[in-house]
Amino acid sequence: MEQVCVGVDIGGTSVKLGIFTLSGTLLKKWEIPTEPKNDTKALIEKIGKSIKENLKEGGLSLTDCVGVGMGVPGPVMPNGYIEVVVNIGWKEVFPARILSDLLDGMPVALGNDANVAALGEAWMGGAKHIKDVVMVTLGTGVGGGIIIDGKIVPGKHGLGGEIGHMHVRESETEKCNCGGKGCLEQISSATGIVREAKKLLAKKKDTSRLALIEDLTAKDVLDAAKAGDKLAIEVVDIVAKYLGIALAHIAMTVDPEIFVIGGGVSKAGDFLIDKIREKFIYYTPITKSKADIVIAKLGNDAGIYGAAKLVIS
Amino acid sequence: MEQVCVGVDIGGTSVKLGIFTLSGTLLKKWEIPTEPKNDTKALIEKIGKSIKENLKEGGLSLTDCVGVGMGVPGPVMPNGYIEVVVNIGWKEVFPARILSDLLDGMPVALGNDANVAALGEAWMGGAKHIKDVVMVTLGTGVGGGIIIDGKIVPGKHGLGGEIGHMHVRESETEKCNCGGKGCLEQISSATGIVREAKKLLAKKKDTSRLALIEDLTAKDVLDAAKAGDKLAIEVVDIVAKYLGIALAHIAMTVDPEIFVIGGGVSKAGDFLIDKIREKFIYYTPITKSKADIVIAKLGNDAGIYGAAKLVIS
């Protein structure tokens, strides 16, 4: 029997799971609800049971599986300790140890979800087989993951890749969720894009089709920009400018071979990527040789891919 | 005979060399002038000859030496290729290969000087035996070196640790040497400190003792700030603010265990470090657990230490 590994991506609503060959072929994927919350042991027990059942259905035993990797939506200390993960109610736990005990001592690895997604894209996605990769996820917030020499850089205080909270705009007056001001996430997340659009609309309402839309979304703004709406283009230029500055900061720190842009906002495709690239080039005049910027390929599966890779890297 | 390694730090004026035990004891150090320039082979031949002579004087043969590391003041590609090093006139060369051929095929490693200095401080200096270290060198310019898991992160385009050219000040109007605007180096280098002081003096000349000094230096500004001069304190606060922002950017990328601050400006000591720490804390509200910030310990020897460590890591 070919050996396999399992990737688990624990989100606020659902837990995604996948069985992979060691060379990165997804054999099976499924989901279970993230229930119960606030009880790490109970959820991990459900995950362990589900892994056993699905391996068995695939004609696999525990000994065919080299290990399980898990991504969680919060900071993970280098020793696998989790202080707190707010949106699933975990506190002061070592989740990998619990799961390993349930799976006859099988190796279980743990990582932060944004870091793990970056590893997934570096394994089988937009940066396939590239060893120095930075992924930026533009969703409700802005997350990031740094892969150097094929390995996640988790950081010593759980901050590795927390690029959404880089202070990039000096003139910002509103506070970010993190307590700071001028964070990248305040501008370039889906939420940030809507906020920027509303700020401009408040100034010059009559000039944009966006003024007619109730419950404005980031997609509305990006679609309008693509269609030539001037105010929307102005918003996208601001969003791309601060992303370009942040990518330049990252380049002048770890200088990856490639940046992978993922998350819901990245569905805007080349239109957005081209603008980000233009700004990135502008803010890195020091060199002609630049990192590539590409779109993520694995979508919502990046987490299970990267989690699985955790145990075979 | 105990085995040794050799570190070579090639600067614009002199080449520093040191013989080390593999556990980091400096046995001997010396210097030769960086002559001739614009002729890589001729300078490397002088370096090779000097290494052989000094090993011999120490009763050592080439076979007692496990290798030679070299730091150079310019970008080094991952394969050891140097496109150009302006201030020693090197162009399109593989210097390590030349030296290795002269030393009977001995292993020779090459690195950028700022990266190599960081490795030195991580080996035997301010961050001794710590594996995740970022060094910031505040001299005529601002340089940096990123050490992750005990190894230099050189970057894929020679940009690893080029933190002096992070765009940190949006309102900057003057151009930096790199062609950009608002670079950290424009504010927090020795040159930048003088420039900031002159800008403030031009606004309110009568309020500061600095107005009386001809040929103002960064040391004058830092000394005056320590002595309570209000305008000088204002300058140091600006310098520390942008350093704090840059360290926060780095923390949200690779999140090191410790920052080491070196270079001539760092001689201002705890007075400066305390102000940088205060700003770093302010710009990282997302976490309570922070990286330490300490002063470099090896001074001008950091380069030879780090270069030597290149061949034994």
XYZ file of C-alpha atoms in Angstrom:
626
model
C 0.000 0.000 0.000
C 1.255 3.452 -0.883
C 1.983 5.616 2.117
C -0.211 8.648 2.744
C -0.455 11.697 4.990
C -3.427 13.662 6.246
C -3.993 17.416 6.274
C -6.500 19.054 8.620
C -7.529 22.700 8.271
C -9.502 23.864 11.295
C -11.637 26.918 10.533
C -14.257 28.803 12.507
C -17.159 27.000 10.825
C -15.817 23.774 9.386
C -12.844 21.462 9.630
C -11.509 20.472 6.206
C -9.615 17.205 5.907
C -7.690 15.564 3.091
C -5.741 12.357 2.483
C -2.674 12.829 0.259
C 0.012 10.688 -1.293
C 3.488 11.754 -0.187
C 4.042 13.237 -3.639
C 1.087 15.586 -3.242
C -1.883 13.901 -4.931
C -5.149 14.576 -3.099
C -6.847 11.172 -2.752
C -9.910 12.256 -0.814
C -11.245 15.343 0.921
C -14.167 15.948 3.227
C -15.434 18.335 5.906
C -16.943 18.143 9.369
C -18.468 21.018 11.356
C -16.232 22.791 13.899
C -18.289 21.511 16.825
C -18.119 21.570 19.765
C -16.203 24.799 20.228
C -14.523 25.765 23.501
C -13.607 22.110 24.089
C -10.342 21.216 22.374
C -10.348 17.590 23.440
C -13.868 16.892 22.195
C -13.200 18.455 18.784
C -9.853 16.693 18.417
C -11.551 13.395 19.284
C -14.070 13.953 16.491
C -11.243 14.783 14.097
C -9.313 11.660 15.119
C -12.358 9.459 14.686
C -13.120 10.966 11.292
C -9.536 10.393 10.104
C -9.658 6.735 11.191
C -12.999 6.155 9.460
C -11.913 7.793 6.219
C -8.587 5.973 6.097
C -10.469 2.720 6.619
C -13.002 3.526 3.877
C -10.045 4.096 1.566
C -8.651 0.683 2.452
C -5.882 2.257 4.532
C -4.741 1.479 8.048
C -3.116 3.820 10.548
C 0.263 2.308 9.685
C -0.130 3.411 6.046
C -0.277 7.017 7.266
C 3.041 8.747 8.050
C 1.402 11.531 9.999
C -1.220 14.241 10.330
C -0.715 18.003 10.030
C -3.168 20.551 11.407
C -3.621 24.234 10.642
C -5.348 26.391 13.252
C -6.633 29.964 12.994
C -4.312 31.497 15.590
C -0.713 31.768 16.751
C 1.189 28.544 17.437
C 4.307 28.628 19.605
C 7.410 26.763 18.360
C 6.771 23.932 20.878
C 3.185 23.405 19.655
C 1.589 25.339 22.493
C -1.527 27.390 21.797
C -2.228 30.198 24.207
C -5.564 31.125 22.728
C -7.506 30.733 19.487
C -10.437 33.090 19.858
C -12.866 31.929 17.183
C -12.833 28.244 18.139
C -12.493 28.897 21.857
C -9.200 27.070 22.449
C -7.022 28.098 25.370
C -3.699 26.874 26.762
C -3.549 23.550 24.934
C -1.143 21.272 23.042
C -3.594 20.001 20.375
C -1.059 17.898 18.431
C -0.264 15.806 21.504
C -3.962 15.058 22.039
C -4.444 13.894 18.448
C -1.225 11.883 18.429
C -2.364 9.991 21.543
C -5.654 9.149 19.817
C -3.830 7.839 16.720
C -1.477 5.354 18.404
C 1.348 7.895 18.734
C 1.351 8.866 15.051
C 3.403 12.047 14.333
C 1.134 15.096 14.414
C 2.367 18.570 13.454
C 0.701 21.920 14.063
C 0.884 25.259 12.314
C -0.869 28.582 11.973
C -3.433 28.452 9.139
C -1.954 31.299 7.075
C 1.534 29.786 7.339
C 0.185 26.358 6.472
C -1.669 27.699 3.407
C 1.599 29.262 2.240
C 3.299 25.886 2.593
C 0.493 24.304 0.568
C 0.934 26.806 -2.290
C 4.696 26.223 -2.161
C 4.158 22.462 -2.329
C 1.535 21.984 -5.043
C 0.070 25.422 -5.827
C 1.044 28.761 -7.362
C 4.670 28.401 -6.211
C 4.958 24.649 -6.813
C 8.368 23.304 -5.837
C 9.775 26.802 -5.104
C 11.637 26.945 -1.786
C 11.460 30.661 -0.887
C 7.869 31.782 -1.044
C 5.783 34.418 0.675
C 2.010 34.065 0.514
C -0.340 36.945 1.203
C -3.980 36.081 1.840
C -6.447 38.888 1.153
C -9.687 37.908 2.838
C -11.757 39.457 5.620
C -8.336 40.251 7.053
C -4.842 40.116 5.562
C -2.721 37.123 6.501
C 0.640 35.897 5.419
C 3.030 32.987 5.480
C 6.787 32.957 4.998
C 8.474 29.866 3.548
C 12.277 29.888 3.511
C 14.234 26.926 2.209
C 10.995 24.945 2.040
C 10.076 25.503 5.688
C 7.596 27.749 7.453
C 9.133 30.641 9.422
C 6.687 30.600 12.352
C 8.564 33.173 14.410
C 9.511 33.125 18.066
C 6.395 34.937 19.296
C 3.823 33.604 16.811
C 4.193 36.738 14.636
C 5.846 35.164 11.560
C 3.995 36.354 8.466
C 1.570 38.636 10.346
C 1.888 41.125 7.532
C -1.685 42.357 7.851
C -0.543 44.327 10.855
C 2.428 46.071 9.315
C 2.058 49.784 9.951
C 2.074 51.096 6.382
C -0.091 54.230 6.422
C 1.202 57.033 8.602
C -1.856 59.244 8.133
C -4.428 56.666 9.331
C -6.786 57.945 12.040
C -8.999 54.901 12.733
C -7.909 52.014 14.945
C -7.292 48.496 13.656
C -8.580 45.414 15.536
C -5.009 44.811 16.732
C -5.000 48.106 18.607
C -2.672 49.817 16.141
C -3.301 52.367 13.415
C -2.385 52.290 9.729
C -2.219 48.507 9.368
C -2.186 46.959 5.875
C -5.334 45.030 6.836
C -7.233 48.311 7.306
C -6.702 49.075 3.610
C -6.153 45.913 1.593
C -8.481 43.317 3.122
C -11.995 42.839 1.733
C -13.236 44.905 4.686
C -10.554 47.517 4.047
C -11.445 47.842 0.366
C -15.066 48.605 1.253
C -13.935 51.089 3.906
C -11.661 52.897 1.450
C -14.443 53.022 -1.145
C -16.897 54.466 1.368
C -14.368 57.105 2.410
C -13.941 58.253 -1.186
C -17.694 58.053 -1.862
C -18.353 60.305 1.124
C -16.139 62.881 -0.520
C -17.460 62.717 -4.094
C -20.602 60.642 -4.167
C -21.986 61.589 -7.553
C -19.086 60.364 -9.660
C -19.288 56.599 -9.131
C -21.617 53.717 -9.848
C -20.636 52.398 -6.426
C -22.843 55.086 -4.868
C -25.890 53.147 -6.096
C -24.973 49.856 -4.439
C -26.380 48.962 -1.041
C -24.249 46.689 1.161
C -21.172 47.379 -0.915
C -18.658 44.499 -1.134
C -15.001 44.310 -2.130
C -16.080 42.407 -5.248
C -18.367 45.310 -6.243
C -15.421 47.691 -5.955
C -13.055 45.455 -7.931
C -15.676 44.748 -10.628
C -16.427 48.467 -10.981
C -12.709 49.231 -11.260
C -12.323 46.629 -14.005
C -15.288 48.222 -15.801
C -13.527 51.588 -15.706
C -15.244 53.334 -12.787
C -12.826 56.107 -11.805
C -13.509 56.146 -8.085
C -13.233 52.361 -7.895
C -9.927 52.507 -9.786
C -8.719 55.077 -7.277
C -9.585 52.661 -4.459
C -7.779 49.753 -6.134
C -4.738 51.985 -6.680
C -4.628 52.760 -2.936
C -5.085 49.072 -2.059
C -2.303 48.079 -4.486
C -0.001 50.862 -3.278
C 0.021 49.690 0.323
C 0.287 46.045 -0.726
C 3.247 47.041 -2.913
C 4.881 48.783 0.051
C 4.322 45.739 2.291
C 5.731 43.345 -0.345
C 8.755 45.658 -0.673
C 9.272 45.498 3.124
C 9.125 41.712 2.940
C 11.497 41.633 -0.044
C 13.993 43.751 1.899
C 13.771 41.311 4.776
C 13.694 37.776 3.329
C 13.697 38.501 -0.445
C 11.655 35.481 -1.625
C 11.740 34.090 -5.138
C 7.991 34.535 -5.506
C 4.956 36.120 -3.865
C 1.660 34.221 -4.049
C -1.503 36.283 -3.580
C -4.537 34.341 -2.357
C -7.844 34.819 -0.551
C -11.212 36.026 -1.835
C -9.902 39.397 -3.022
C -7.335 37.673 -5.264
C -10.209 36.454 -7.462
C -9.921 39.886 -9.101
C -7.048 38.184 -10.927
C -4.453 39.804 -13.164
C -6.170 43.179 -12.990
C -5.219 43.399 -9.301
C -1.912 41.513 -9.565
C -0.686 43.861 -12.328
C -1.399 46.885 -10.145
C 0.319 45.328 -7.121
C 3.341 44.436 -9.278
C 3.573 48.003 -10.601
C 3.657 49.391 -7.038
C 6.072 46.709 -5.819
C 8.481 47.649 -8.607
C 8.110 51.326 -7.701
C 9.003 50.692 -4.051
C 12.049 48.508 -4.794
C 14.180 50.831 -6.942
C 17.326 49.382 -5.350
C 17.347 46.369 -7.681
C 16.309 45.463 -11.214
C 15.933 41.798 -10.348
C 12.541 41.333 -8.678
C 10.467 38.571 -7.134
C 7.532 37.312 -9.227
C 3.995 37.963 -8.038
C 1.415 35.286 -8.941
C -2.100 34.240 -7.966
C -2.668 31.330 -5.593
C -3.929 28.128 -7.230
C -5.279 25.874 -4.498
C -8.112 28.099 -3.241
C -9.698 26.773 -0.060
C -7.672 23.565 -0.335
C -4.338 25.328 0.353
C -4.817 24.663 4.067
C -5.187 20.878 3.792
C -2.299 20.650 1.304
C 0.016 22.656 3.569
C -1.100 20.836 6.719
C -0.328 17.480 5.079
C 3.077 18.782 3.958
C 3.892 19.718 7.566
C 4.505 16.073 8.428
C 6.619 15.177 5.429
C 8.932 18.197 5.285
C 46.779 20.385 16.117
C 43.375 21.941 16.772
C 41.402 22.713 13.640
C 40.811 26.334 12.720
C 38.868 28.467 10.249
C 39.596 31.857 8.750
C 37.302 34.863 8.421
C 37.957 37.621 5.873
C 36.067 40.931 5.918
C 36.709 42.922 2.753
C 36.020 46.626 3.222
C 36.573 49.656 1.029
C 39.847 50.598 2.747
C 41.163 47.496 4.472
C 40.722 43.748 4.486
C 40.386 42.362 8.015
C 41.379 38.756 8.611
C 41.102 36.453 11.608
C 42.006 32.876 12.525
C 39.455 31.196 14.804
C 39.052 27.901 16.588
C 35.906 26.067 15.523
C 34.346 26.969 18.882
C 34.747 30.706 18.196
C 37.969 31.769 19.917
C 39.825 34.430 17.936
C 43.462 33.259 17.808
C 44.891 36.035 15.677
C 43.671 38.999 13.695
C 45.360 41.338 11.230
C 44.647 43.704 8.371
C 45.937 44.377 4.888
C 45.021 47.324 2.633
C 42.293 46.768 0.037
C 44.739 47.132 -2.857
C 44.660 46.818 -5.779
C 41.022 47.670 -6.423
C 39.274 46.888 -9.704
C 41.255 43.645 -9.983
C 39.558 40.832 -8.115
C 42.187 38.207 -8.923
C 45.109 40.337 -7.724
C 43.423 41.224 -4.412
C 42.315 37.631 -3.806
C 45.882 36.461 -4.492
C 47.161 38.869 -1.814
C 44.509 37.606 0.600
C 45.410 33.979 -0.134
C 49.113 34.649 0.369
C 48.464 36.518 3.615
C 46.326 33.652 4.947
C 49.048 31.091 4.135
C 51.747 33.212 5.809
C 49.729 33.832 8.945
C 48.677 30.211 9.301
C 52.347 29.229 8.972
C 53.445 31.797 11.576
C 50.887 30.259 13.917
C 52.397 26.828 13.349
C 49.396 25.796 11.240
C 49.276 24.172 7.821
C 46.543 24.451 5.216
C 45.233 21.061 6.291
C 44.592 22.384 9.825
C 42.158 24.901 8.330
C 38.637 23.686 7.547
C 37.840 26.656 5.321
C 37.758 30.392 4.695
C 34.712 32.661 4.732
C 34.629 36.077 3.084
C 32.321 39.025 3.565
C 32.066 41.564 0.751
C 30.406 45.002 0.689
C 27.792 44.222 -1.928
C 25.112 41.756 -2.998
C 26.094 38.103 -3.402
C 23.917 35.771 -5.453
C 23.027 32.358 -3.979
C 25.567 30.651 -6.290
C 28.421 32.937 -5.142
C 28.266 35.196 -8.173
C 28.976 38.899 -7.728
C 27.542 41.164 -10.388
C 29.167 44.308 -9.084
C 30.709 45.668 -5.868
C 31.080 49.376 -6.512
C 33.528 50.478 -3.820
C 36.153 47.816 -4.506
C 35.560 47.744 -8.239
C 34.604 44.094 -8.596
C 32.460 43.042 -11.519
C 31.035 39.716 -12.709
C 33.235 37.423 -10.625
C 33.100 34.271 -8.497
C 35.640 35.321 -5.803
C 35.290 32.210 -3.637
C 36.336 29.953 -6.512
C 39.474 32.029 -7.103
C 40.528 31.837 -3.450
C 39.719 28.136 -3.186
C 41.956 27.384 -6.180
C 44.798 29.281 -4.491
C 44.354 27.303 -1.262
C 44.539 23.775 -2.671
C 40.766 23.503 -3.104
C 39.951 24.455 0.479
C 36.230 25.249 1.012
C 35.638 28.988 0.642
C 32.267 30.614 1.371
C 31.057 34.064 0.462
C 28.483 36.424 1.950
C 27.333 40.003 1.999
C 29.132 41.968 4.755
C 26.004 43.042 6.633
C 24.645 39.482 6.593
C 28.006 38.127 7.675
C 28.246 40.613 10.576
C 24.812 39.441 11.719
C 26.028 35.847 11.674
C 29.061 36.906 13.736
C 26.880 38.554 16.397
C 24.669 35.440 16.435
C 27.725 33.205 16.875
C 29.803 34.953 19.515
C 28.357 38.460 20.020
C 25.243 40.196 21.330
C 23.019 37.276 20.315
C 25.457 34.502 21.204
C 24.068 31.050 20.424
C 20.633 32.418 19.486
C 19.322 30.964 16.229
C 16.826 33.589 15.053
C 18.516 36.959 14.998
C 18.146 40.160 13.030
C 21.025 42.612 13.102
C 20.620 46.248 12.143
C 23.808 48.219 11.453
C 23.500 51.973 11.867
C 26.518 53.501 10.162
C 26.926 55.858 7.218
C 24.030 53.856 5.828
C 21.618 51.374 7.431
C 22.335 47.702 6.772
C 20.823 44.521 8.047
C 21.240 40.790 8.256
C 18.621 38.106 8.860
C 19.613 34.864 10.589
C 16.938 32.163 10.724
C 17.636 28.799 12.296
C 21.319 29.746 12.529
C 21.666 30.518 8.814
C 21.852 33.729 6.812
C 18.791 34.488 4.688
C 20.596 36.002 1.697
C 17.514 36.306 -0.486
C 16.994 35.332 -4.082
C 17.916 38.729 -5.540
C 20.575 39.834 -3.042
C 18.023 41.885 -1.085
C 17.899 39.832 2.147
C 18.256 42.220 5.084
C 18.346 45.403 2.962
C 16.250 47.104 5.608
C 17.891 50.498 5.085
C 15.767 50.828 1.980
C 12.405 50.015 3.472
C 10.026 52.836 2.575
C 8.962 53.987 6.026
C 8.233 57.717 5.691
C 5.401 58.585 3.366
C 5.945 62.345 3.581
C 9.609 62.292 2.501
C 10.425 64.679 -0.359
C 14.166 64.102 -0.911
C 15.532 61.148 -2.882
C 17.583 58.351 -1.318
C 20.737 57.002 -3.023
C 18.723 53.936 -4.050
C 16.418 56.080 -6.137
C 13.487 55.787 -3.750
C 12.024 58.211 -1.228
C 11.329 57.783 2.487
C 13.902 55.037 3.116
C 14.882 54.200 6.692
C 18.482 55.046 5.791
C 17.485 58.643 5.034
C 16.470 59.066 8.678
C 18.278 56.610 10.946
C 21.815 56.374 9.528
C 24.559 58.670 10.848
C 24.038 60.776 7.726
C 20.282 60.719 8.248
C 20.556 61.845 11.864
C 22.555 64.905 10.828
C 20.088 65.632 8.034
C 17.119 65.416 10.420
C 18.876 67.699 12.915
C 19.635 70.280 10.224
C 16.019 70.210 9.082
C 14.783 70.960 12.601
C 17.504 73.570 13.174
C 16.461 75.386 10.006
C 13.012 75.698 11.509
C 13.942 76.811 15.051
C 17.622 77.644 15.155
C 17.797 79.530 18.448
C 16.569 76.730 20.693
C 19.422 74.227 20.473
C 23.091 73.951 21.319
C 23.458 72.076 18.028
C 23.111 75.412 16.216
C 26.587 76.348 17.500
C 28.363 73.287 16.109
C 30.115 73.416 12.761
C 30.327 70.165 10.791
C 27.613 68.582 12.897
C 27.926 64.790 13.391
C 25.471 62.110 14.490
C 27.502 61.792 17.714
C 26.975 65.509 18.434
C 23.232 65.035 18.058
C 23.115 61.934 20.258
C 25.353 63.515 22.924
C 23.223 66.657 22.998
C 20.063 64.551 23.329
C 21.567 62.665 26.263
C 22.434 66.018 27.860
C 18.802 67.089 27.571
C 18.834 69.317 24.472
C 15.190 69.435 23.365
C 15.764 69.697 19.635
C 18.297 66.848 19.734
C 15.828 64.712 21.689
C 13.219 65.453 19.041
C 15.650 64.197 16.379
C 16.410 61.005 18.313
C 12.679 60.409 18.779
C 12.174 60.602 15.007
C 15.147 58.313 14.383
C 13.841 55.806 16.954
C 10.294 56.004 15.625
C 11.233 54.917 12.110
C 13.607 52.266 13.428
C 10.763 51.007 15.625
C 8.465 50.828 12.595
C 11.111 48.957 10.568
C 11.755 46.475 13.404
C 7.992 45.944 13.653
C 7.855 45.194 9.903
C 10.663 42.676 10.339
C 8.972 41.139 13.395
C 5.758 40.689 11.391
C 7.747 38.931 8.687
C 10.287 36.634 10.380
C 9.657 37.411 14.096
C 13.208 36.873 15.429
C 14.028 36.086 19.026
C 16.317 39.105 19.263
C 17.356 42.265 17.412
C 21.019 43.309 17.625
C 21.766 46.975 16.917
C 25.310 47.707 15.746
C 27.334 50.281 13.819
C 28.788 53.609 14.933
C 25.409 55.113 15.895
C 24.790 52.235 18.332
C 27.593 53.616 20.518
C 24.884 55.908 21.924
C 24.039 52.805 23.967
C 20.987 52.217 26.135
C 19.773 55.788 25.668
C 19.079 54.990 22.011
C 18.101 51.335 22.504
C 15.474 52.285 25.119
C 13.885 54.749 22.721
C 13.897 52.208 19.860
C 12.345 49.590 22.165
C 9.606 51.983 23.227
C 8.659 52.638 19.586
C 8.943 48.954 18.634
C 6.504 48.093 21.419
C 4.150 50.847 20.244
C 4.107 49.510 16.682
C 3.512 45.861 17.659
C 0.297 46.107 19.707
C -0.817 42.735 18.327
C 1.252 40.786 20.880
C 2.522 41.160 24.419
C 5.436 38.821 23.816
C 8.184 40.806 22.063
C 11.660 40.257 20.667
C 14.543 41.633 22.743
C 16.585 44.533 21.406
C 20.268 44.587 22.420
C 23.502 46.306 21.413
C 26.068 44.511 19.258
C 29.168 43.312 21.078
C 31.803 42.513 18.478
C 32.242 45.972 16.968
C 34.415 45.939 13.849
C 35.271 42.272 14.433
C 31.707 41.090 13.719
C 32.635 40.682 10.049
C 35.584 38.332 10.591
C 33.645 36.290 13.173
C 30.673 35.887 10.848
C 32.848 35.172 7.820
C 34.647 32.419 9.727
C 31.302 30.972 10.854
C 30.184 30.764 7.202
C 32.393 27.724 6.650
C 31.444 25.826 9.779
C 27.650 26.248 9.754
